[in-house]
Tab-separated table of C-alpha atoms and ligand atoms in Angstrom:
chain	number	residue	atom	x	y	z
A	251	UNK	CA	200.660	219.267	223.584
A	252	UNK	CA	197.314	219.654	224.203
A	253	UNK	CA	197.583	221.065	227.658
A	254	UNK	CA	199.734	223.572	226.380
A	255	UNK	CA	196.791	224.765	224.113
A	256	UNK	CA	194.273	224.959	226.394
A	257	UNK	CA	196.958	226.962	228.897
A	258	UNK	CA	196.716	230.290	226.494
A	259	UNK	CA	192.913	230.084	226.026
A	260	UNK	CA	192.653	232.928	228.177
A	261	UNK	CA	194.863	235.489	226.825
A	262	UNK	CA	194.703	234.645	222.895
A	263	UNK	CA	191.572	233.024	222.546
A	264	UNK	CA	191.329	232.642	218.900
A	265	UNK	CA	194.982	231.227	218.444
A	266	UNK	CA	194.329	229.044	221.138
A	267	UNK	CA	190.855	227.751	219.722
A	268	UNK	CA	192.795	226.853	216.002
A	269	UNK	CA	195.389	225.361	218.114
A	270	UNK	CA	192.871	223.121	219.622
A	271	UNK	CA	191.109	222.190	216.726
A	272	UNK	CA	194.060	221.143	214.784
A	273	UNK	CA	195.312	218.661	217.663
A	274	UNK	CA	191.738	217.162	217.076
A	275	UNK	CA	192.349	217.274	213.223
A	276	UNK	CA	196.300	215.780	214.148
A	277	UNK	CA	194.319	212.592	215.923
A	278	UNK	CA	191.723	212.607	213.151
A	279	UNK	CA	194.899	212.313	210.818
A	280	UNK	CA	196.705	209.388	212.560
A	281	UNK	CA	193.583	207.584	212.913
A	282	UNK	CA	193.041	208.039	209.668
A	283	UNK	CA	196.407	207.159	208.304
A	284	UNK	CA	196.240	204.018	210.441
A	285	UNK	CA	192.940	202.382	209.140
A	286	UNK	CA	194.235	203.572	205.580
A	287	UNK	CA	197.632	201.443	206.841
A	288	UNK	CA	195.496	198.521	208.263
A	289	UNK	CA	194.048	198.459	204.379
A	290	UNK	CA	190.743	199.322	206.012
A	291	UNK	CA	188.058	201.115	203.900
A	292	UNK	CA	187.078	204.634	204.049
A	293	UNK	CA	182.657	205.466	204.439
A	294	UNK	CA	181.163	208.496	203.091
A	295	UNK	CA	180.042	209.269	206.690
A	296	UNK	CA	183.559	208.734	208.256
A	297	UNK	CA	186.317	211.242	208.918
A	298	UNK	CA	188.648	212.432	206.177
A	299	UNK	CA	191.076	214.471	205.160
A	300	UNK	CA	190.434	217.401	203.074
A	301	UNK	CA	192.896	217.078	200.474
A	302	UNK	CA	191.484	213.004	200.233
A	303	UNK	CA	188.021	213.917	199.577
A	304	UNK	CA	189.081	216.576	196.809
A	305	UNK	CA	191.497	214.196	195.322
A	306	UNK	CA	188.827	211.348	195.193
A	307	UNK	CA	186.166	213.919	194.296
A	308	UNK	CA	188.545	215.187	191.292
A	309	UNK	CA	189.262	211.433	190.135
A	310	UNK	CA	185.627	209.928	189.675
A	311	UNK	CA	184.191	212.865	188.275
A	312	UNK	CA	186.784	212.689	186.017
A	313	UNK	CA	186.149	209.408	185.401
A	314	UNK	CA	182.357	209.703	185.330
A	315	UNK	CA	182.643	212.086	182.763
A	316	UNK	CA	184.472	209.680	180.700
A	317	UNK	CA	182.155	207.137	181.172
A	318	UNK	CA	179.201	209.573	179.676
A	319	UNK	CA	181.501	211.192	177.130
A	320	UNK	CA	182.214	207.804	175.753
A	321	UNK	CA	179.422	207.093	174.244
A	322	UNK	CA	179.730	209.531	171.954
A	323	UNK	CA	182.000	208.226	169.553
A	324	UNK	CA	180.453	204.948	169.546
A	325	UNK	CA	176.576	206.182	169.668
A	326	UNK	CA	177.642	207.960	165.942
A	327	UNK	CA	177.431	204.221	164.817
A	328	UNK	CA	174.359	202.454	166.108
A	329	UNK	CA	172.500	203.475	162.952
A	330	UNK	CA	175.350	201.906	161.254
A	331	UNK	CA	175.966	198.716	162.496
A	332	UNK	CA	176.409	195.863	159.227
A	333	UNK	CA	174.134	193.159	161.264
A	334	UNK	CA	170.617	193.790	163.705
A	335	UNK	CA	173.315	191.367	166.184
A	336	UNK	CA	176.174	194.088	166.312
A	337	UNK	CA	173.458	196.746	166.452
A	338	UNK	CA	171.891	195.062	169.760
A	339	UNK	CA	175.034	194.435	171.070
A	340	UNK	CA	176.453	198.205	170.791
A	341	UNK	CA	173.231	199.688	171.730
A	342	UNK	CA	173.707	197.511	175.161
A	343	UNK	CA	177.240	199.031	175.359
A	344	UNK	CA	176.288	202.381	174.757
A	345	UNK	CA	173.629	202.011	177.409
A	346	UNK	CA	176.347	200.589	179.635
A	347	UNK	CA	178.537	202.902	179.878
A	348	UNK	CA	175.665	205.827	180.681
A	349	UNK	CA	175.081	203.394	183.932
A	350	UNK	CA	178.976	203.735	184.714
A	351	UNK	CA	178.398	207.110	184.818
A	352	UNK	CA	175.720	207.327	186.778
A	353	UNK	CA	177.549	205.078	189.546
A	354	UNK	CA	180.237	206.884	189.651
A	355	UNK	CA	177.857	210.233	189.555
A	356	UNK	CA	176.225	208.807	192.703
A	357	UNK	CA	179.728	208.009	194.452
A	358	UNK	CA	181.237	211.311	193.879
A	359	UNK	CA	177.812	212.752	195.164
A	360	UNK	CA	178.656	210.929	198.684
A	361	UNK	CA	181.885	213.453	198.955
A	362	UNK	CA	179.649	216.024	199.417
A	363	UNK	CA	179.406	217.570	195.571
A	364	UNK	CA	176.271	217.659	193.361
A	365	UNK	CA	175.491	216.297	190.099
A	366	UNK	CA	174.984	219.489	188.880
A	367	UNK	CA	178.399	221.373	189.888
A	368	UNK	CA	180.243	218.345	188.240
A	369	UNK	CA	178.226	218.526	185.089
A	370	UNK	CA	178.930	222.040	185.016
A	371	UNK	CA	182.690	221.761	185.673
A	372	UNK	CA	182.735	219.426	182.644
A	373	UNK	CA	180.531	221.675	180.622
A	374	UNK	CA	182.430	224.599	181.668
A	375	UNK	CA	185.810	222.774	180.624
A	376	UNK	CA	186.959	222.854	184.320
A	377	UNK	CA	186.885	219.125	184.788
A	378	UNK	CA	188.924	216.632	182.741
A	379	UNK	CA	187.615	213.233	181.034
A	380	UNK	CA	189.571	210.640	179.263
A	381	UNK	CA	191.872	211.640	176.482
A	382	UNK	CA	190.776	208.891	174.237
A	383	UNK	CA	187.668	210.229	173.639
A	384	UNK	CA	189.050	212.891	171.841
A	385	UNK	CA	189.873	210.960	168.561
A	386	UNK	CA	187.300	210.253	165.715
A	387	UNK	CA	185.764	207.165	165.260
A	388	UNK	CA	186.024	206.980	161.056
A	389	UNK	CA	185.099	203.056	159.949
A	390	UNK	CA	183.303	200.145	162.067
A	391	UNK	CA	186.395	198.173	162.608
A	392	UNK	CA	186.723	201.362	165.138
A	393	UNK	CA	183.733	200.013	167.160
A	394	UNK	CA	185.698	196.537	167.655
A	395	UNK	CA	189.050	198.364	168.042
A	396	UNK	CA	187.915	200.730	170.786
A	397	UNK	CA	185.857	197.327	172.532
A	398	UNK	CA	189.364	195.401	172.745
A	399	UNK	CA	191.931	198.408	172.459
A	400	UNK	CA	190.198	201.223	174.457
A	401	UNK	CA	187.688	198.805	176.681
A	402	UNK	CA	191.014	196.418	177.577
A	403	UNK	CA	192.895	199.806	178.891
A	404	UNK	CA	190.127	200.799	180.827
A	405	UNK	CA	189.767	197.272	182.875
A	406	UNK	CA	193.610	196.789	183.034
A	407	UNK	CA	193.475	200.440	185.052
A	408	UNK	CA	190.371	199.410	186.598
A	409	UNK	CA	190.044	196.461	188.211
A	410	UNK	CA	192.666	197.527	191.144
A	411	UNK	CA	190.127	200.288	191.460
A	412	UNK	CA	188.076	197.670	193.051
A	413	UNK	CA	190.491	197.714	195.850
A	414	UNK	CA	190.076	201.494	195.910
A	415	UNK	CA	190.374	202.742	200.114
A	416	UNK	CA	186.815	204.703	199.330
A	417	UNK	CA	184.586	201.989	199.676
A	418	UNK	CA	181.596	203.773	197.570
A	419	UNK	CA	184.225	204.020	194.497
A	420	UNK	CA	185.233	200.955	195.107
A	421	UNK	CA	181.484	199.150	195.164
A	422	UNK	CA	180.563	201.018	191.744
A	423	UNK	CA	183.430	199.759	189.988
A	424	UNK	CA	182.997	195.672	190.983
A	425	UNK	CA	180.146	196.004	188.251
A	426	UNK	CA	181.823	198.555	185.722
A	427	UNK	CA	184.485	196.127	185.563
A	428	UNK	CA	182.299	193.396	185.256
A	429	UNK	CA	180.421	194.631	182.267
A	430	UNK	CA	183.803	196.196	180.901
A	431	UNK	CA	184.723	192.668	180.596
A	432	UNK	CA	181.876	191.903	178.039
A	433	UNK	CA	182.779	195.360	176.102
A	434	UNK	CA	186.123	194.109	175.572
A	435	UNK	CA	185.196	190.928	174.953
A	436	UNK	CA	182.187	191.709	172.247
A	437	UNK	CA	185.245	194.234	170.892
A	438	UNK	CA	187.889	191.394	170.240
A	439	UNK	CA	184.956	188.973	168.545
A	440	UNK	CA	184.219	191.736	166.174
A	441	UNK	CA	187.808	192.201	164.955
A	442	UNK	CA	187.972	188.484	164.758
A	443	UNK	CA	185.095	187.942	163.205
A	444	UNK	CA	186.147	190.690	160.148
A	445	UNK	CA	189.586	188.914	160.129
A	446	UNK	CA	189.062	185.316	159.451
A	447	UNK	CA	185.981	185.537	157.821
A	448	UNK	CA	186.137	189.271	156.012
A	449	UNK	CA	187.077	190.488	152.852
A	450	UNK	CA	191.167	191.458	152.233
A	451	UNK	CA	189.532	195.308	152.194
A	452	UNK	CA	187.795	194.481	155.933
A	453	UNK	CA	190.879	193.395	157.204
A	454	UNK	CA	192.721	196.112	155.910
A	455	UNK	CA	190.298	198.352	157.777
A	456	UNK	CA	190.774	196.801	160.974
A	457	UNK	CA	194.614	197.072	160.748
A	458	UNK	CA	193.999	201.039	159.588
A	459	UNK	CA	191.709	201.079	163.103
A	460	UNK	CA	194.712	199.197	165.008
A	461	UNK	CA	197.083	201.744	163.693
A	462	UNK	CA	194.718	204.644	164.864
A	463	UNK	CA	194.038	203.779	168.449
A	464	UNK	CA	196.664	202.214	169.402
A	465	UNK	CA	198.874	205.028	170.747
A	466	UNK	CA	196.511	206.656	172.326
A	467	UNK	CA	194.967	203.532	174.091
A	468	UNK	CA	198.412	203.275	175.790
A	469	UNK	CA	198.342	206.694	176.526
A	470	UNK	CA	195.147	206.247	178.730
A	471	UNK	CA	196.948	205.129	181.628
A	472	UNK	CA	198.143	209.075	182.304
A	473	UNK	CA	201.858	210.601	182.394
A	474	UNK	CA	204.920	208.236	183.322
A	475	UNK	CA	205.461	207.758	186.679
A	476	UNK	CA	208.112	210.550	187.147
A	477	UNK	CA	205.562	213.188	185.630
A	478	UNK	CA	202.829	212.350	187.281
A	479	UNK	CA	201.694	214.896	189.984
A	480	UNK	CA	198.997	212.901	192.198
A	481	UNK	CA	200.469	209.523	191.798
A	482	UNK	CA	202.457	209.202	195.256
A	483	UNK	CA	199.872	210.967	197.418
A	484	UNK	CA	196.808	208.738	196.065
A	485	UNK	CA	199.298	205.533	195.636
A	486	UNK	CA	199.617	206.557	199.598
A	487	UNK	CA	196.158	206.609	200.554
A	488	UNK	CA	195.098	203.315	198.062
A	489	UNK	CA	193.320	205.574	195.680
A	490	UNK	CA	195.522	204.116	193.023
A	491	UNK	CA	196.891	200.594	193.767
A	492	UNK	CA	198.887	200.231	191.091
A	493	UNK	CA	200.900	202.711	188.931
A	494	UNK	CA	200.330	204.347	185.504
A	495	UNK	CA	203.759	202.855	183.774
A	496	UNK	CA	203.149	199.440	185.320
A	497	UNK	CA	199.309	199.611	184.278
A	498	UNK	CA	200.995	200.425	180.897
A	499	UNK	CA	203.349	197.489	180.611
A	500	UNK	CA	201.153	194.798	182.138
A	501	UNK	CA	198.575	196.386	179.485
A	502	UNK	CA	201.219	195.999	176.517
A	503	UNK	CA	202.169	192.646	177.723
A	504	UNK	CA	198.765	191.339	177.526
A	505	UNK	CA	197.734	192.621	173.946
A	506	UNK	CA	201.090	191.336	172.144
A	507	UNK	CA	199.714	188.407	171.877
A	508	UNK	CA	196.079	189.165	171.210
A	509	UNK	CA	196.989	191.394	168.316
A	510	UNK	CA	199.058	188.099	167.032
A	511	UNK	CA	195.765	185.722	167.374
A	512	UNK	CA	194.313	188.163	165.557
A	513	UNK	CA	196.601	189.093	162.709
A	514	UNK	CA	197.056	192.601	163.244
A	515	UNK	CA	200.364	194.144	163.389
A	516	UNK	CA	200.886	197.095	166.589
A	517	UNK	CA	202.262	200.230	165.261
A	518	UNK	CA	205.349	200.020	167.292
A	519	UNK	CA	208.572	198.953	164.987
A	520	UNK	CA	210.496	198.716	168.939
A	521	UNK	CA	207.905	196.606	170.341
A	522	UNK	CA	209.984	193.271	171.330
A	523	UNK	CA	210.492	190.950	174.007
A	524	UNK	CA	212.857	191.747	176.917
A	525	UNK	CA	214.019	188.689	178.512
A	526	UNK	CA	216.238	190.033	180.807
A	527	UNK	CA	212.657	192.238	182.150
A	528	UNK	CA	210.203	189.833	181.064
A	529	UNK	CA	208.317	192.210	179.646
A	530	UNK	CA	207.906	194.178	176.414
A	531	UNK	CA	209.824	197.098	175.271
A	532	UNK	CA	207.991	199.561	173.583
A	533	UNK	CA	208.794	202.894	171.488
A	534	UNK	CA	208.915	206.376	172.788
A	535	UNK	CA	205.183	207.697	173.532
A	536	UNK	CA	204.522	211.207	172.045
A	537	UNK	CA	204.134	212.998	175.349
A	538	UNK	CA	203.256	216.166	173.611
A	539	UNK	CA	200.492	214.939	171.362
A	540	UNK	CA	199.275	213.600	175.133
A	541	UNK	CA	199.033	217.308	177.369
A	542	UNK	CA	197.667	218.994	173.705
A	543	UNK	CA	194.882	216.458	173.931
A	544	UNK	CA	193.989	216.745	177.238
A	545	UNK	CA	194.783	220.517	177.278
A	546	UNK	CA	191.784	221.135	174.706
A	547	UNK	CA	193.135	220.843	171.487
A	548	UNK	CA	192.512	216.885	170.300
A	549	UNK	CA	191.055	216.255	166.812
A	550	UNK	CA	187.332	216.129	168.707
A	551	UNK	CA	187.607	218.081	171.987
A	552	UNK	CA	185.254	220.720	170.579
A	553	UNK	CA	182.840	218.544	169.234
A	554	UNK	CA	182.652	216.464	172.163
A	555	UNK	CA	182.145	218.406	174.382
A	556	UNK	CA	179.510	220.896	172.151
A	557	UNK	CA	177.267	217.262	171.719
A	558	UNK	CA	177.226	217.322	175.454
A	559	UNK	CA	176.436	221.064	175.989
A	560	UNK	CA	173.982	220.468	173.485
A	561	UNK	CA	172.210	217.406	175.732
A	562	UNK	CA	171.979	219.538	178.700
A	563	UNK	CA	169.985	222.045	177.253
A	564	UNK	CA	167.853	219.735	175.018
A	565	UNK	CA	167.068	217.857	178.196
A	566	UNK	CA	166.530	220.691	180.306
A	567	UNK	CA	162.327	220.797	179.599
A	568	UNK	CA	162.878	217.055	180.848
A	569	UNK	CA	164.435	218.165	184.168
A	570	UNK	CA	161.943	220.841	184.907
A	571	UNK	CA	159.125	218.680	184.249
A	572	UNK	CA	160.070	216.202	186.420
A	573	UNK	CA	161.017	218.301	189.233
A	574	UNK	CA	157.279	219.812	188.704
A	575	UNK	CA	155.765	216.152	188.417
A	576	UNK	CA	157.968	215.393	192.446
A	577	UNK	CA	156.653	218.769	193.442
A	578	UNK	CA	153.282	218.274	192.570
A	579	UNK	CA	153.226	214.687	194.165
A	580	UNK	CA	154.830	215.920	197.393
A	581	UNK	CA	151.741	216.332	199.680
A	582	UNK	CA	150.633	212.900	198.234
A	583	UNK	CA	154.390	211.177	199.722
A	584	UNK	CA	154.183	213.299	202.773
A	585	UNK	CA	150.515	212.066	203.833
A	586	UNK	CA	151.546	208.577	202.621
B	834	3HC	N1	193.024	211.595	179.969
B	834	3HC	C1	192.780	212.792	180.528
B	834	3HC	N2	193.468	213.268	181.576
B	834	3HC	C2	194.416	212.468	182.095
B	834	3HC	C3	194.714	211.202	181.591
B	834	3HC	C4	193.965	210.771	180.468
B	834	3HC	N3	194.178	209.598	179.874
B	834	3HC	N4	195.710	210.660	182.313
B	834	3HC	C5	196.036	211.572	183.240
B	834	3HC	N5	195.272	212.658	183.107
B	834	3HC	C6	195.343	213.883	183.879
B	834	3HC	C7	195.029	213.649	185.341
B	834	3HC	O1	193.643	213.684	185.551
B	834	3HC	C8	195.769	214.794	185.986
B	834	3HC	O2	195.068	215.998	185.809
B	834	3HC	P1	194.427	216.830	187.052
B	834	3HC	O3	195.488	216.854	188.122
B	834	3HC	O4	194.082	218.140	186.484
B	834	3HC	O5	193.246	216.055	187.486
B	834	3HC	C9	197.018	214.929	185.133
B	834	3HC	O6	196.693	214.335	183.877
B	834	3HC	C10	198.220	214.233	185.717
B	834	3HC	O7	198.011	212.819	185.771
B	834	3HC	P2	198.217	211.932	187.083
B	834	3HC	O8	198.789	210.628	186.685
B	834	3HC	O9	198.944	212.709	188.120
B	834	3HC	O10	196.681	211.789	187.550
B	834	3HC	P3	195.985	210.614	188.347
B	834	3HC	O11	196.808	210.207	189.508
B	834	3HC	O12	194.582	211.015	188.607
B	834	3HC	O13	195.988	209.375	187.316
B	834	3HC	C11	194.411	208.206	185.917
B	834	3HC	C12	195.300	209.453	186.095
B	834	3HC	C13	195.290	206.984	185.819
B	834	3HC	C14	193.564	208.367	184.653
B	834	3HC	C15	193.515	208.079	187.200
B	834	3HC	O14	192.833	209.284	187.429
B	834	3HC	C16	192.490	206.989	187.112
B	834	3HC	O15	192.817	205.825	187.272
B	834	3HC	N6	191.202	207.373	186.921
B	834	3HC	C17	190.100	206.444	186.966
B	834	3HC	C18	189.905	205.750	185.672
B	834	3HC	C19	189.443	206.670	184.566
B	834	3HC	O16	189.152	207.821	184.734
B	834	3HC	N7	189.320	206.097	183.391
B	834	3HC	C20	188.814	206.760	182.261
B	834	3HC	C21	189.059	205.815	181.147
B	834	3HC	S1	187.768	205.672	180.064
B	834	3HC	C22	186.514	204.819	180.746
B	834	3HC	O17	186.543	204.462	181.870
B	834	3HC	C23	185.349	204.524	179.902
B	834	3HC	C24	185.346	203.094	179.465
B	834	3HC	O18	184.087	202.797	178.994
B	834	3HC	C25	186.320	202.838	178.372
């Protein structure tokens, strides 16, 4: 095959040249496909295919700009925490989740894209972030309900991300799980803590939270399988180890009985116990409500995404300065 390329160099030079490179890009491939068979991880510095690195690039940015997004809903109620403990403890998570997105900043940058085109993808409305951001947060039992509802999704879809072929992704999200774990956890002691020892109007609130974010917490995990465009290609390459619907059932499975420790009802009346599946089956997801969301049109799309148009500018005195203040310094570093 290759001979056979090189034999027409003479007469069609150019055809000959592309047919060249892409036997190079065909062994490239295989090699590729094979170390991505062997379960081998993927460098930023070694060979890929194109449509991997856009894929990748398009998931953690996505992804990073959930992790920034985020805080929003929950920074709206630092000033309002009931106790200086619960204060503390979502100022840490706030805080948190800014580092997730600056991990996951720093691994998309190793695929070759700046920090600045992603922000202004996001800012532009080109990129995606996580639907659930897009709902209001309207009492404090939200703060505890997004910890254990909105936090547990996240790690359930997470953790195999650990196992992600693109080792950089993979390194930044062995500690976003980690501390994902605590969110969750802090999320579930809050709820608890408002049931059994709260007021009959407290625990009402919780179960009026519950009933809030509970569908769209499932919804996290993306489209069913069927409808879900990238699924096969990045369940080929170990992008995604594991898919969205069984994410979403392992994900039900586990909070069935959380939600009965705590006392809270789940807002599904076909929620039961399959024994023949061993595993719960759950009512009919509203799809539409789903693509509306994530098409632009949630309950907070426009405000979330104005608060973080808004940042960038306010902070844009802060970027010049310090570019000055490295600038300035330069000659300093150089002779150093
Ligand atoms: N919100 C917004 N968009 C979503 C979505 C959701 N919940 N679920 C799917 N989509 C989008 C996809 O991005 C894709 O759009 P695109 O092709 O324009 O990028 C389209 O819907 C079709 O979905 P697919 O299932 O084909 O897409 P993926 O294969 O990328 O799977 C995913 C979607 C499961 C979300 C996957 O991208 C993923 O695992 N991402 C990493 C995890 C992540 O981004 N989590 C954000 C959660 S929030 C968070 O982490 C913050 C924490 O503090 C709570």
């Amino acid at each position: 095959m290759y001979t056979q390329a090189m034999d027409t160099m003479g007469k069609e030079a150019g055809d000959a040249g592309k047919a060249l490179r892409s036997a190079e890009e065909m062994q490239r491939q295989e090699a590729f496909d094979a170390r991505i068979d062997a379960g081998e991880f993927i460098e930023a510095k070694d060979w890929m295919p194109d449509h991997y690195r856009k894929t990748l690039l398009r998931q953690i940015s996505q992804h990073a700009h959930s992790e920034i997004v985020g805080m929003l809903p929950e920074g709206n109620w630092i000033t309002r925490a009931p106790t200086l403990k619960r204060k503390a403890i979502l100022l840490a998570k706030v805080q948190d989740e800014g580092g997730h997105g600056l991990y996951l900043y720093a691994a998309a940058e190793t695929l070759g894209t700046s920090r600045d085109q992603m922000l202004d993808a996001l800012h532009t409305g080109r990129a995606k972030y996580s639907s659930i951001f897009n709902y209001p947060t309207l009492t404090w039992a939200d703060m505890g309900t997004i910890g254990w509802l909105v936090d547990g999704a996240a790690i359930m879809n997470q953790v195999p991300i650990c196992r992600c072929s693109y080792a950089p992704y993979a390194r930044a999200m062995v500690r976003i799980c980690r501390e994902e774990s605590f969110h969750q956890r802090q999320g579930y002691d809050a709820l608890l803590t408002m049931m059994q020892q709260g007021t009959d109007a407290q625990r009402a609130m919780v179960q009026d939270a519950v009933n809030r974010w509970w569908w769209p917490s499932i919804m996290m995990f993306g489209p069913p399988d069927d409808q879900s465009p990238n699924s096969a290609q990045s369940m080929r390459w170990g992008i995604k180890r594991v898919s969205n619907d069984t994410l979403r059932q392992k994900f039900i499975d586990a909070t069935v009985e959380q939600a009965r420790v705590l006392g809270v009802t789940l807002p599904d009346p076909d929620l039961k116990w399959n024994e023949e599946r061993q595993a719960h089956d759950y009512g009919a997801i509203d799809w539409a409500e789903f693509w509306r969301v994530i098409g632009g049109d949630g309950p907070c799309n426009e405000e979330r995404l104005g608060a973080r148009v808004k940042a960038w500018d306010d902070g844009a005195w802060v970027r010049e300065a310090a570019l000055a203040h490295a600038a300035k310094h330069a000659p300093e570093r150089a002779a150093a």
